[in-house]
Amino acid sequence: MERRVTPLELFFDLVFVFAFTQVTGLLADEATWEGLAHALMILALLWWSWSCYAWLTNTVDPEEEDGPVRTAIFGAMGAMLIVALTVPGAFDGDAVTFGVAYFLVRALHPVLYLLVSREDPELRGAVMRFAPPMLVAPALILAAGFFSGATQAVLWVLALLVDYVGLLVGGVSGWRVDAAHFAERHGLIIIIALGESIVAIGVGAADLDVDGGVILAAAFALVVAAALWWSYFDVAALVAARRLAEADPRERALMARDSFTYLHLPMVAGIILFALGVKKTLEHTGDALEIVPAVCLCGGIALYLVAHVLFRLRNVHTLNRRRLATGLLCAALVPLAIELPALAMLGMLAALVGGLIAYEAVHFAQARARIRHAG
């Protein structure tokens, strides 16, 4: 019987809903190049911690583990909540608190793995192989809290390199993947990220008169969010999940690492950047966006679509030229976004991605139906 994502995993993910909202808020309050760099580094850090626990709960069903395992997961939730609360000050006054909480989140991860791998020497060996980077990276973030400026930034970059490059260097020997559960868990995190774009509509319009411009902007943003949802869940997620299930154990672990752990990050990042662009558009529907919000609005969609192209290339080894061209066109529209009214720009992007999805839905109707009803 295929495993499904459990209520405890969904409950755990709620802290990441808040954390993603905090990243968007941080970028909204500091819409500068430095603010963008900080937001993306924090997002990469949050994503890695979420991914670590996604791999863990793919290995062991937390609903079947009483006592220490479930307690430790709740402890990680508590520490992650503090991480989320301190996101706005992660590079300033709350840097040390952020670092301590993040270290606790990450330190509990290998502890949990050691608990659940007591009778599994192969998995235990993999855990021991990755334990050093699991602890070195958060230690660097904690150390960064005692510095500022360039030193702080260098320590953050080093921490991210230890995590992201370490997984490539360490390989996948000893790791096992439950394909259906792993694919579903990552699909749900995409839903969480898309929810952030919907929240951005509400937050952006909270203190505004709901006039025609705001209503149109909200409608355009919803069209884009729906197109992003469709591009993932209509066919791409189904094909990826099936390829993952059909692969041999080693290739399955490699696909899980490449397609999900690595390539879902730019998807989530693209959605969150787009959400920031939407928030700024709602605040200034009749004015052109400043450069950083313009990059977020257009570049967020571009990043998401290009990640989709790479996702398909990794899974089925074919290139989706339509999505690649649309993504590159969205990125190329940034200079226009700092000249045109924000509402017009958002409408143009909605027409572009909405048209892409409409074309695919009609032109590939038979192929879509065959894929969706297979198995």
PDB file of C-alpha atoms in Angstrom, residues 99-366:
ATOM      1  CA  GLY A  99      21.338  31.101  14.448  1.00  0.00           C
ATOM      2  CA  VAL A 100      20.692  29.285  17.744  1.00  0.00           C
ATOM      3  CA  ALA A 101      17.168  28.268  16.713  1.00  0.00           C
ATOM      4  CA  TYR A 102      18.325  27.152  13.276  1.00  0.00           C
ATOM      5  CA  PHE A 103      21.138  25.105  14.804  1.00  0.00           C
ATOM      6  CA  LEU A 104      18.593  23.319  17.017  1.00  0.00           C
ATOM      7  CA  VAL A 105      16.375  22.538  14.013  1.00  0.00           C
ATOM      8  CA  ARG A 106      19.279  21.041  12.119  1.00  0.00           C
ATOM      9  CA  ALA A 107      20.877  19.248  15.086  1.00  0.00           C
ATOM     10  CA  LEU A 108      17.647  17.396  15.835  1.00  0.00           C
ATOM     11  CA  HIS A 109      17.630  16.002  12.305  1.00  0.00           C
ATOM     12  CA  PRO A 110      20.629  13.604  12.555  1.00  0.00           C
ATOM     13  CA  VAL A 111      19.521  12.694  16.092  1.00  0.00           C
ATOM     14  CA  LEU A 112      16.153  11.591  14.717  1.00  0.00           C
ATOM     15  CA  TYR A 113      17.816   9.683  11.901  1.00  0.00           C
ATOM     16  CA  LEU A 114      20.046   7.831  14.353  1.00  0.00           C
ATOM     17  CA  LEU A 115      16.971   6.908  16.410  1.00  0.00           C
ATOM     18  CA  VAL A 116      15.117   5.443  13.441  1.00  0.00           C
ATOM     19  CA  SER A 117      18.135   3.691  11.889  1.00  0.00           C
ATOM     20  CA  ARG A 118      19.083   1.588  14.913  1.00  0.00           C
ATOM     21  CA  GLU A 119      18.344  -1.658  13.034  1.00  0.00           C
ATOM     22  CA  ASP A 120      19.307  -0.437   9.572  1.00  0.00           C
ATOM     23  CA  PRO A 121      23.126  -0.413   9.151  1.00  0.00           C
ATOM     24  CA  GLU A 122      23.009   0.890   5.558  1.00  0.00           C
ATOM     25  CA  LEU A 123      20.862   3.900   6.472  1.00  0.00           C
ATOM     26  CA  ARG A 124      22.873   4.500   9.629  1.00  0.00           C
ATOM     27  CA  GLY A 125      26.058   4.579   7.550  1.00  0.00           C
ATOM     28  CA  ALA A 126      24.528   7.180   5.236  1.00  0.00           C
ATOM     29  CA  VAL A 127      23.488   9.276   8.229  1.00  0.00           C
ATOM     30  CA  MET A 128      26.980   9.137   9.722  1.00  0.00           C
ATOM     31  CA  ARG A 129      28.438  10.126   6.338  1.00  0.00           C
ATOM     32  CA  PHE A 130      26.282  13.243   6.205  1.00  0.00           C
ATOM     33  CA  ALA A 131      26.346  14.131   9.913  1.00  0.00           C
ATOM     34  CA  PRO A 132      29.332  16.524   9.631  1.00  0.00           C
ATOM     35  CA  PRO A 133      27.789  18.853   7.006  1.00  0.00           C
ATOM     36  CA  MET A 134      24.438  18.560   8.822  1.00  0.00           C
ATOM     37  CA  LEU A 135      26.105  20.238  11.810  1.00  0.00           C
ATOM     38  CA  VAL A 136      28.829  22.355  10.167  1.00  0.00           C
ATOM     39  CA  ALA A 137      26.413  24.399   8.046  1.00  0.00           C
ATOM     40  CA  PRO A 138      24.147  25.524  10.926  1.00  0.00           C
ATOM     41  CA  ALA A 139      27.238  26.157  13.067  1.00  0.00           C
ATOM     42  CA  LEU A 140      28.431  28.601  10.403  1.00  0.00           C
ATOM     43  CA  ILE A 141      25.037  30.358  10.469  1.00  0.00           C
ATOM     44  CA  LEU A 142      25.266  30.607  14.244  1.00  0.00           C
ATOM     45  CA  ALA A 143      28.799  32.033  13.977  1.00  0.00           C
ATOM     46  CA  ALA A 144      27.583  34.537  11.367  1.00  0.00           C
ATOM     47  CA  GLY A 145      25.228  35.997  13.970  1.00  0.00           C
ATOM     48  CA  PHE A 146      28.215  37.478  15.807  1.00  0.00           C
ATOM     49  CA  PHE A 147      29.426  39.377  12.738  1.00  0.00           C
ATOM     50  CA  SER A 148      28.052  41.879  10.265  1.00  0.00           C
ATOM     51  CA  GLY A 149      28.721  43.042   6.738  1.00  0.00           C
ATOM     52  CA  ALA A 150      30.986  41.055   4.430  1.00  0.00           C
ATOM     53  CA  THR A 151      32.109  38.543   7.087  1.00  0.00           C
ATOM     54  CA  GLN A 152      28.521  37.671   7.903  1.00  0.00           C
ATOM     55  CA  ALA A 153      27.653  37.273   4.211  1.00  0.00           C
ATOM     56  CA  VAL A 154      30.675  35.033   3.567  1.00  0.00           C
ATOM     57  CA  LEU A 155      29.728  32.731   6.471  1.00  0.00           C
ATOM     58  CA  TRP A 156      26.176  32.435   5.121  1.00  0.00           C
ATOM     59  CA  VAL A 157      27.434  31.580   1.635  1.00  0.00           C
ATOM     60  CA  LEU A 158      29.834  29.001   3.067  1.00  0.00           C
ATOM     61  CA  ALA A 159      27.013  27.407   5.061  1.00  0.00           C
ATOM     62  CA  LEU A 160      24.842  27.126   1.954  1.00  0.00           C
ATOM     63  CA  LEU A 161      27.732  25.657  -0.038  1.00  0.00           C
ATOM     64  CA  VAL A 162      28.381  23.051   2.658  1.00  0.00           C
ATOM     65  CA  ASP A 163      24.755  21.910   2.419  1.00  0.00           C
ATOM     66  CA  TYR A 164      24.070  22.113  -1.291  1.00  0.00           C
ATOM     67  CA  VAL A 165      27.458  20.951  -2.562  1.00  0.00           C
ATOM     68  CA  GLY A 166      27.850  18.449   0.265  1.00  0.00           C
ATOM     69  CA  LEU A 167      24.841  16.467  -0.942  1.00  0.00           C
ATOM     70  CA  LEU A 168      26.343  16.253  -4.436  1.00  0.00           C
ATOM     71  CA  VAL A 169      29.724  15.155  -3.130  1.00  0.00           C
ATOM     72  CA  GLY A 170      28.340  12.706  -0.571  1.00  0.00           C
ATOM     73  CA  GLY A 171      26.241  10.760  -3.069  1.00  0.00           C
ATOM     74  CA  VAL A 172      23.018   8.851  -2.406  1.00  0.00           C
ATOM     75  CA  SER A 173      24.363   5.497  -1.231  1.00  0.00           C
ATOM     76  CA  GLY A 174      22.245   4.198   1.647  1.00  0.00           C
ATOM     77  CA  TRP A 175      19.281   6.497   1.047  1.00  0.00           C
ATOM     78  CA  ARG A 176      15.915   5.027   0.074  1.00  0.00           C
ATOM     79  CA  VAL A 177      12.905   6.847  -1.341  1.00  0.00           C
ATOM     80  CA  ASP A 178       9.196   6.059  -1.136  1.00  0.00           C
ATOM     81  CA  ALA A 179       8.291   7.543  -4.526  1.00  0.00           C
ATOM     82  CA  ALA A 180       4.581   8.279  -4.059  1.00  0.00           C
ATOM     83  CA  HIS A 181       5.044   9.863  -0.639  1.00  0.00           C
ATOM     84  CA  PHE A 182       8.079  11.908  -1.718  1.00  0.00           C
ATOM     85  CA  ALA A 183       6.340  13.313  -4.803  1.00  0.00           C
ATOM     86  CA  GLU A 184       3.174  14.120  -2.855  1.00  0.00           C
ATOM     87  CA  ARG A 185       5.118  15.900  -0.104  1.00  0.00           C
ATOM     88  CA  HIS A 186       6.833  18.164  -2.625  1.00  0.00           C
ATOM     89  CA  GLY A 187       3.586  18.828  -4.442  1.00  0.00           C
ATOM     90  CA  LEU A 188       2.094  20.025  -1.180  1.00  0.00           C
ATOM     91  CA  ILE A 189       4.986  22.415  -0.555  1.00  0.00           C
ATOM     92  CA  ILE A 190       4.320  23.927  -3.996  1.00  0.00           C
ATOM     93  CA  ILE A 191       0.712  24.436  -2.883  1.00  0.00           C
ATOM     94  CA  ILE A 192       1.994  26.152   0.263  1.00  0.00           C
ATOM     95  CA  ALA A 193       4.174  28.466  -1.817  1.00  0.00           C
ATOM     96  CA  LEU A 194       1.289  29.243  -4.185  1.00  0.00           C
ATOM     97  CA  GLY A 195      -0.794  30.032  -1.130  1.00  0.00           C
ATOM     98  CA  GLU A 196       1.770  32.733  -0.360  1.00  0.00           C
ATOM     99  CA  SER A 197       0.940  34.419  -3.688  1.00  0.00           C
ATOM    100  CA  ILE A 198      -2.749  34.419  -2.706  1.00  0.00           C
ATOM    101  CA  VAL A 199      -1.890  35.782   0.747  1.00  0.00           C
ATOM    102  CA  ALA A 200       0.132  38.528  -0.971  1.00  0.00           C
ATOM    103  CA  ILE A 201      -3.062  39.686  -2.714  1.00  0.00           C
ATOM    104  CA  GLY A 202      -4.831  40.049   0.624  1.00  0.00           C
ATOM    105  CA  VAL A 203      -1.883  41.679   2.381  1.00  0.00           C
ATOM    106  CA  GLY A 204      -1.240  44.053  -0.487  1.00  0.00           C
ATOM    107  CA  ALA A 205      -4.886  45.171  -0.585  1.00  0.00           C
ATOM    108  CA  ALA A 206      -5.411  45.265   3.194  1.00  0.00           C
ATOM    109  CA  ASP A 207      -5.127  49.028   3.645  1.00  0.00           C
ATOM    110  CA  LEU A 208      -6.340  50.046   0.192  1.00  0.00           C
ATOM    111  CA  ASP A 209      -9.673  51.099  -1.203  1.00  0.00           C
ATOM    112  CA  VAL A 210     -10.927  48.184  -3.263  1.00  0.00           C
ATOM    113  CA  ASP A 211     -11.329  50.066  -6.509  1.00  0.00           C
ATOM    114  CA  GLY A 212     -11.246  48.864 -10.103  1.00  0.00           C
ATOM    115  CA  GLY A 213      -7.448  48.861 -10.249  1.00  0.00           C
ATOM    116  CA  VAL A 214      -7.105  46.695  -7.154  1.00  0.00           C
ATOM    117  CA  ILE A 215      -9.776  44.283  -8.393  1.00  0.00           C
ATOM    118  CA  LEU A 216      -8.093  43.976 -11.794  1.00  0.00           C
ATOM    119  CA  ALA A 217      -4.666  43.463 -10.200  1.00  0.00           C
ATOM    120  CA  ALA A 218      -6.068  40.738  -7.929  1.00  0.00           C
ATOM    121  CA  ALA A 219      -7.695  39.046 -10.927  1.00  0.00           C
ATOM    122  CA  PHE A 220      -4.481  39.164 -12.972  1.00  0.00           C
ATOM    123  CA  ALA A 221      -2.479  37.784 -10.036  1.00  0.00           C
ATOM    124  CA  LEU A 222      -4.952  34.931  -9.644  1.00  0.00           C
ATOM    125  CA  VAL A 223      -4.663  34.105 -13.350  1.00  0.00           C
ATOM    126  CA  VAL A 224      -0.876  33.846 -12.995  1.00  0.00           C
ATOM    127  CA  ALA A 225      -1.126  31.763  -9.803  1.00  0.00           C
ATOM    128  CA  ALA A 226      -3.626  29.426 -11.497  1.00  0.00           C
ATOM    129  CA  ALA A 227      -1.308  29.085 -14.507  1.00  0.00           C
ATOM    130  CA  LEU A 228       1.617  28.235 -12.236  1.00  0.00           C
ATOM    131  CA  TRP A 229      -0.543  25.648 -10.461  1.00  0.00           C
ATOM    132  CA  TRP A 230      -1.689  24.161 -13.783  1.00  0.00           C
ATOM    133  CA  SER A 231       1.841  23.976 -15.171  1.00  0.00           C
ATOM    134  CA  TYR A 232       2.886  21.768 -12.260  1.00  0.00           C
ATOM    135  CA  PHE A 233      -0.131  19.671 -11.316  1.00  0.00           C
ATOM    136  CA  ASP A 234      -1.858  19.055 -14.632  1.00  0.00           C
ATOM    137  CA  VAL A 235       0.799  16.735 -16.082  1.00  0.00           C
ATOM    138  CA  ALA A 236       4.336  17.508 -14.886  1.00  0.00           C
ATOM    139  CA  ALA A 237       3.856  16.274 -11.314  1.00  0.00           C
ATOM    140  CA  LEU A 238       2.120  13.083 -12.499  1.00  0.00           C
ATOM    141  CA  VAL A 239       4.881  12.199 -14.954  1.00  0.00           C
ATOM    142  CA  ALA A 240       7.612  12.940 -12.404  1.00  0.00           C
ATOM    143  CA  ALA A 241       5.937  10.800  -9.739  1.00  0.00           C
ATOM    144  CA  ARG A 242       5.584   7.872 -12.155  1.00  0.00           C
ATOM    145  CA  ARG A 243       9.191   8.126 -13.362  1.00  0.00           C
ATOM    146  CA  LEU A 244      10.314   8.218  -9.752  1.00  0.00           C
ATOM    147  CA  ALA A 245       8.301   5.087  -8.939  1.00  0.00           C
ATOM    148  CA  GLU A 246       9.575   3.207 -12.007  1.00  0.00           C
ATOM    149  CA  ALA A 247      13.271   3.932 -11.383  1.00  0.00           C
ATOM    150  CA  ASP A 248      15.594   1.457  -9.680  1.00  0.00           C
ATOM    151  CA  PRO A 249      16.498   2.335  -6.050  1.00  0.00           C
ATOM    152  CA  ARG A 250      19.744   4.174  -6.819  1.00  0.00           C
ATOM    153  CA  GLU A 251      18.328   6.144  -9.756  1.00  0.00           C
ATOM    154  CA  ARG A 252      15.229   6.922  -7.682  1.00  0.00           C
ATOM    155  CA  ALA A 253      17.386   8.483  -4.969  1.00  0.00           C
ATOM    156  CA  LEU A 254      19.284  10.490  -7.598  1.00  0.00           C
ATOM    157  CA  MET A 255      16.022  11.706  -9.167  1.00  0.00           C
ATOM    158  CA  ALA A 256      14.664  12.594  -5.741  1.00  0.00           C
ATOM    159  CA  ARG A 257      17.777  14.649  -5.039  1.00  0.00           C
ATOM    160  CA  ASP A 258      17.950  16.390  -8.422  1.00  0.00           C
ATOM    161  CA  SER A 259      14.298  16.840  -9.408  1.00  0.00           C
ATOM    162  CA  PHE A 260      12.834  17.502  -5.993  1.00  0.00           C
ATOM    163  CA  THR A 261      15.433  18.633  -3.459  1.00  0.00           C
ATOM    164  CA  TYR A 262      17.320  20.854  -5.909  1.00  0.00           C
ATOM    165  CA  LEU A 263      14.894  21.859  -8.660  1.00  0.00           C
ATOM    166  CA  HIS A 264      11.880  22.540  -6.446  1.00  0.00           C
ATOM    167  CA  LEU A 265      13.812  25.334  -4.707  1.00  0.00           C
ATOM    168  CA  PRO A 266      13.816  27.661  -7.747  1.00  0.00           C
ATOM    169  CA  MET A 267      10.123  26.872  -8.234  1.00  0.00           C
ATOM    170  CA  VAL A 268       9.329  27.926  -4.669  1.00  0.00           C
ATOM    171  CA  ALA A 269      11.664  30.921  -4.940  1.00  0.00           C
ATOM    172  CA  GLY A 270       9.993  32.010  -8.169  1.00  0.00           C
ATOM    173  CA  ILE A 271       6.547  31.886  -6.585  1.00  0.00           C
ATOM    174  CA  ILE A 272       7.667  33.890  -3.549  1.00  0.00           C
ATOM    175  CA  LEU A 273       9.383  36.522  -5.716  1.00  0.00           C
ATOM    176  CA  PHE A 274       6.221  36.799  -7.803  1.00  0.00           C
ATOM    177  CA  ALA A 275       4.209  37.218  -4.583  1.00  0.00           C
ATOM    178  CA  LEU A 276       6.366  40.200  -3.634  1.00  0.00           C
ATOM    179  CA  GLY A 277       5.807  41.691  -7.088  1.00  0.00           C
ATOM    180  CA  VAL A 278       2.056  41.274  -6.676  1.00  0.00           C
ATOM    181  CA  LYS A 279       2.102  42.985  -3.291  1.00  0.00           C
ATOM    182  CA  LYS A 280       3.978  45.975  -4.702  1.00  0.00           C
ATOM    183  CA  THR A 281       1.695  46.094  -7.756  1.00  0.00           C
ATOM    184  CA  LEU A 282      -1.411  46.298  -5.580  1.00  0.00           C
ATOM    185  CA  GLU A 283       0.127  49.194  -3.675  1.00  0.00           C
ATOM    186  CA  HIS A 284       1.017  51.110  -6.859  1.00  0.00           C
ATOM    187  CA  THR A 285      -1.310  49.954  -9.645  1.00  0.00           C
ATOM    188  CA  GLY A 286      -0.986  53.193 -11.617  1.00  0.00           C
ATOM    189  CA  ASP A 287       2.766  53.650 -11.195  1.00  0.00           C
ATOM    190  CA  ALA A 288       5.728  51.830 -12.657  1.00  0.00           C
ATOM    191  CA  LEU A 289       7.503  49.441 -10.304  1.00  0.00           C
ATOM    192  CA  GLU A 290      10.959  50.135  -8.952  1.00  0.00           C
ATOM    193  CA  ILE A 291      13.720  47.896 -10.252  1.00  0.00           C
ATOM    194  CA  VAL A 292      13.793  45.219  -7.516  1.00  0.00           C
ATOM    195  CA  PRO A 293       9.995  44.652  -7.396  1.00  0.00           C
ATOM    196  CA  ALA A 294      10.030  44.610 -11.224  1.00  0.00           C
ATOM    197  CA  VAL A 295      12.720  41.926 -11.191  1.00  0.00           C
ATOM    198  CA  CYS A 296      10.702  39.959  -8.651  1.00  0.00           C
ATOM    199  CA  LEU A 297       7.450  40.209 -10.622  1.00  0.00           C
ATOM    200  CA  CYS A 298       8.870  39.235 -14.023  1.00  0.00           C
ATOM    201  CA  GLY A 299      11.890  37.255 -12.850  1.00  0.00           C
ATOM    202  CA  GLY A 300       9.862  35.196 -10.375  1.00  0.00           C
ATOM    203  CA  ILE A 301       7.679  33.791 -13.154  1.00  0.00           C
ATOM    204  CA  ALA A 302      10.752  33.294 -15.353  1.00  0.00           C
ATOM    205  CA  LEU A 303      12.592  31.408 -12.603  1.00  0.00           C
ATOM    206  CA  TYR A 304       9.584  29.171 -11.983  1.00  0.00           C
ATOM    207  CA  LEU A 305       9.169  28.293 -15.677  1.00  0.00           C
ATOM    208  CA  VAL A 306      12.880  27.676 -16.278  1.00  0.00           C
ATOM    209  CA  ALA A 307      12.927  25.378 -13.226  1.00  0.00           C
ATOM    210  CA  HIS A 308      10.013  23.502 -14.808  1.00  0.00           C
ATOM    211  CA  VAL A 309      12.001  23.103 -18.018  1.00  0.00           C
ATOM    212  CA  LEU A 310      14.932  21.646 -16.070  1.00  0.00           C
ATOM    213  CA  PHE A 311      12.521  19.460 -14.050  1.00  0.00           C
ATOM    214  CA  ARG A 312      11.182  17.894 -17.250  1.00  0.00           C
ATOM    215  CA  LEU A 313      14.664  17.632 -18.770  1.00  0.00           C
ATOM    216  CA  ARG A 314      15.892  15.712 -15.729  1.00  0.00           C
ATOM    217  CA  ASN A 315      12.888  13.382 -15.596  1.00  0.00           C
ATOM    218  CA  VAL A 316      12.030  12.629 -19.229  1.00  0.00           C
ATOM    219  CA  HIS A 317      15.093  14.060 -21.013  1.00  0.00           C
ATOM    220  CA  THR A 318      13.106  16.338 -23.325  1.00  0.00           C
ATOM    221  CA  LEU A 319      13.185  20.123 -23.588  1.00  0.00           C
ATOM    222  CA  ASN A 320       9.958  22.145 -23.328  1.00  0.00           C
ATOM    223  CA  ARG A 321      10.853  24.988 -25.673  1.00  0.00           C
ATOM    224  CA  ARG A 322       7.543  26.806 -25.188  1.00  0.00           C
ATOM    225  CA  ARG A 323       8.007  27.169 -21.447  1.00  0.00           C
ATOM    226  CA  LEU A 324      11.660  28.064 -21.860  1.00  0.00           C
ATOM    227  CA  ALA A 325      10.817  30.780 -24.389  1.00  0.00           C
ATOM    228  CA  THR A 326       7.994  32.119 -22.210  1.00  0.00           C
ATOM    229  CA  GLY A 327      10.253  32.207 -19.166  1.00  0.00           C
ATOM    230  CA  LEU A 328      13.001  34.032 -21.044  1.00  0.00           C
ATOM    231  CA  LEU A 329      10.444  36.494 -22.436  1.00  0.00           C
ATOM    232  CA  CYS A 330       9.161  37.210 -18.908  1.00  0.00           C
ATOM    233  CA  ALA A 331      12.723  37.950 -17.781  1.00  0.00           C
ATOM    234  CA  ALA A 332      13.265  40.183 -20.817  1.00  0.00           C
ATOM    235  CA  LEU A 333      10.226  42.278 -19.828  1.00  0.00           C
ATOM    236  CA  VAL A 334      11.947  43.690 -16.725  1.00  0.00           C
ATOM    237  CA  PRO A 335      13.038  46.921 -18.502  1.00  0.00           C
ATOM    238  CA  LEU A 336       9.424  47.424 -19.598  1.00  0.00           C
ATOM    239  CA  ALA A 337       8.175  46.798 -16.052  1.00  0.00           C
ATOM    240  CA  ILE A 338      10.041  49.863 -14.750  1.00  0.00           C
ATOM    241  CA  GLU A 339       8.374  52.035 -17.408  1.00  0.00           C
ATOM    242  CA  LEU A 340       4.773  50.813 -17.685  1.00  0.00           C
ATOM    243  CA  PRO A 341       2.130  51.071 -14.933  1.00  0.00           C
ATOM    244  CA  ALA A 342       2.377  48.040 -12.659  1.00  0.00           C
ATOM    245  CA  LEU A 343      -1.221  47.019 -13.389  1.00  0.00           C
ATOM    246  CA  ALA A 344      -0.556  46.920 -17.142  1.00  0.00           C
ATOM    247  CA  MET A 345       2.604  44.890 -16.582  1.00  0.00           C
ATOM    248  CA  LEU A 346       0.821  42.352 -14.418  1.00  0.00           C
ATOM    249  CA  GLY A 347      -1.936  42.082 -17.025  1.00  0.00           C
ATOM    250  CA  MET A 348       0.658  41.448 -19.732  1.00  0.00           C
ATOM    251  CA  LEU A 349       2.275  38.684 -17.678  1.00  0.00           C
ATOM    252  CA  ALA A 350      -1.124  37.124 -16.951  1.00  0.00           C
ATOM    253  CA  ALA A 351      -1.905  37.087 -20.694  1.00  0.00           C
ATOM    254  CA  LEU A 352       1.491  35.578 -21.448  1.00  0.00           C
ATOM    255  CA  VAL A 353       1.450  32.673 -18.988  1.00  0.00           C
ATOM    256  CA  GLY A 354      -2.300  32.194 -19.273  1.00  0.00           C
ATOM    257  CA  GLY A 355      -1.924  31.969 -23.043  1.00  0.00           C
ATOM    258  CA  LEU A 356       0.891  29.441 -22.667  1.00  0.00           C
ATOM    259  CA  ILE A 357      -1.249  27.157 -20.505  1.00  0.00           C
ATOM    260  CA  ALA A 358      -4.306  27.579 -22.756  1.00  0.00           C
ATOM    261  CA  TYR A 359      -2.229  26.628 -25.810  1.00  0.00           C
ATOM    262  CA  GLU A 360      -0.795  23.549 -24.103  1.00  0.00           C
ATOM    263  CA  ALA A 361      -4.210  22.477 -22.803  1.00  0.00           C
ATOM    264  CA  VAL A 362      -5.768  22.595 -26.289  1.00  0.00           C
ATOM    265  CA  HIS A 363      -2.844  21.567 -28.478  1.00  0.00           C
ATOM    266  CA  PHE A 364      -1.865  18.585 -26.316  1.00  0.00           C
ATOM    267  CA  ALA A 365      -5.358  17.614 -25.144  1.00  0.00           C
ATOM    268  CA  GLN A 366      -5.089  13.962 -26.219  1.00  0.00           C
TER     269      GLN A 366
END
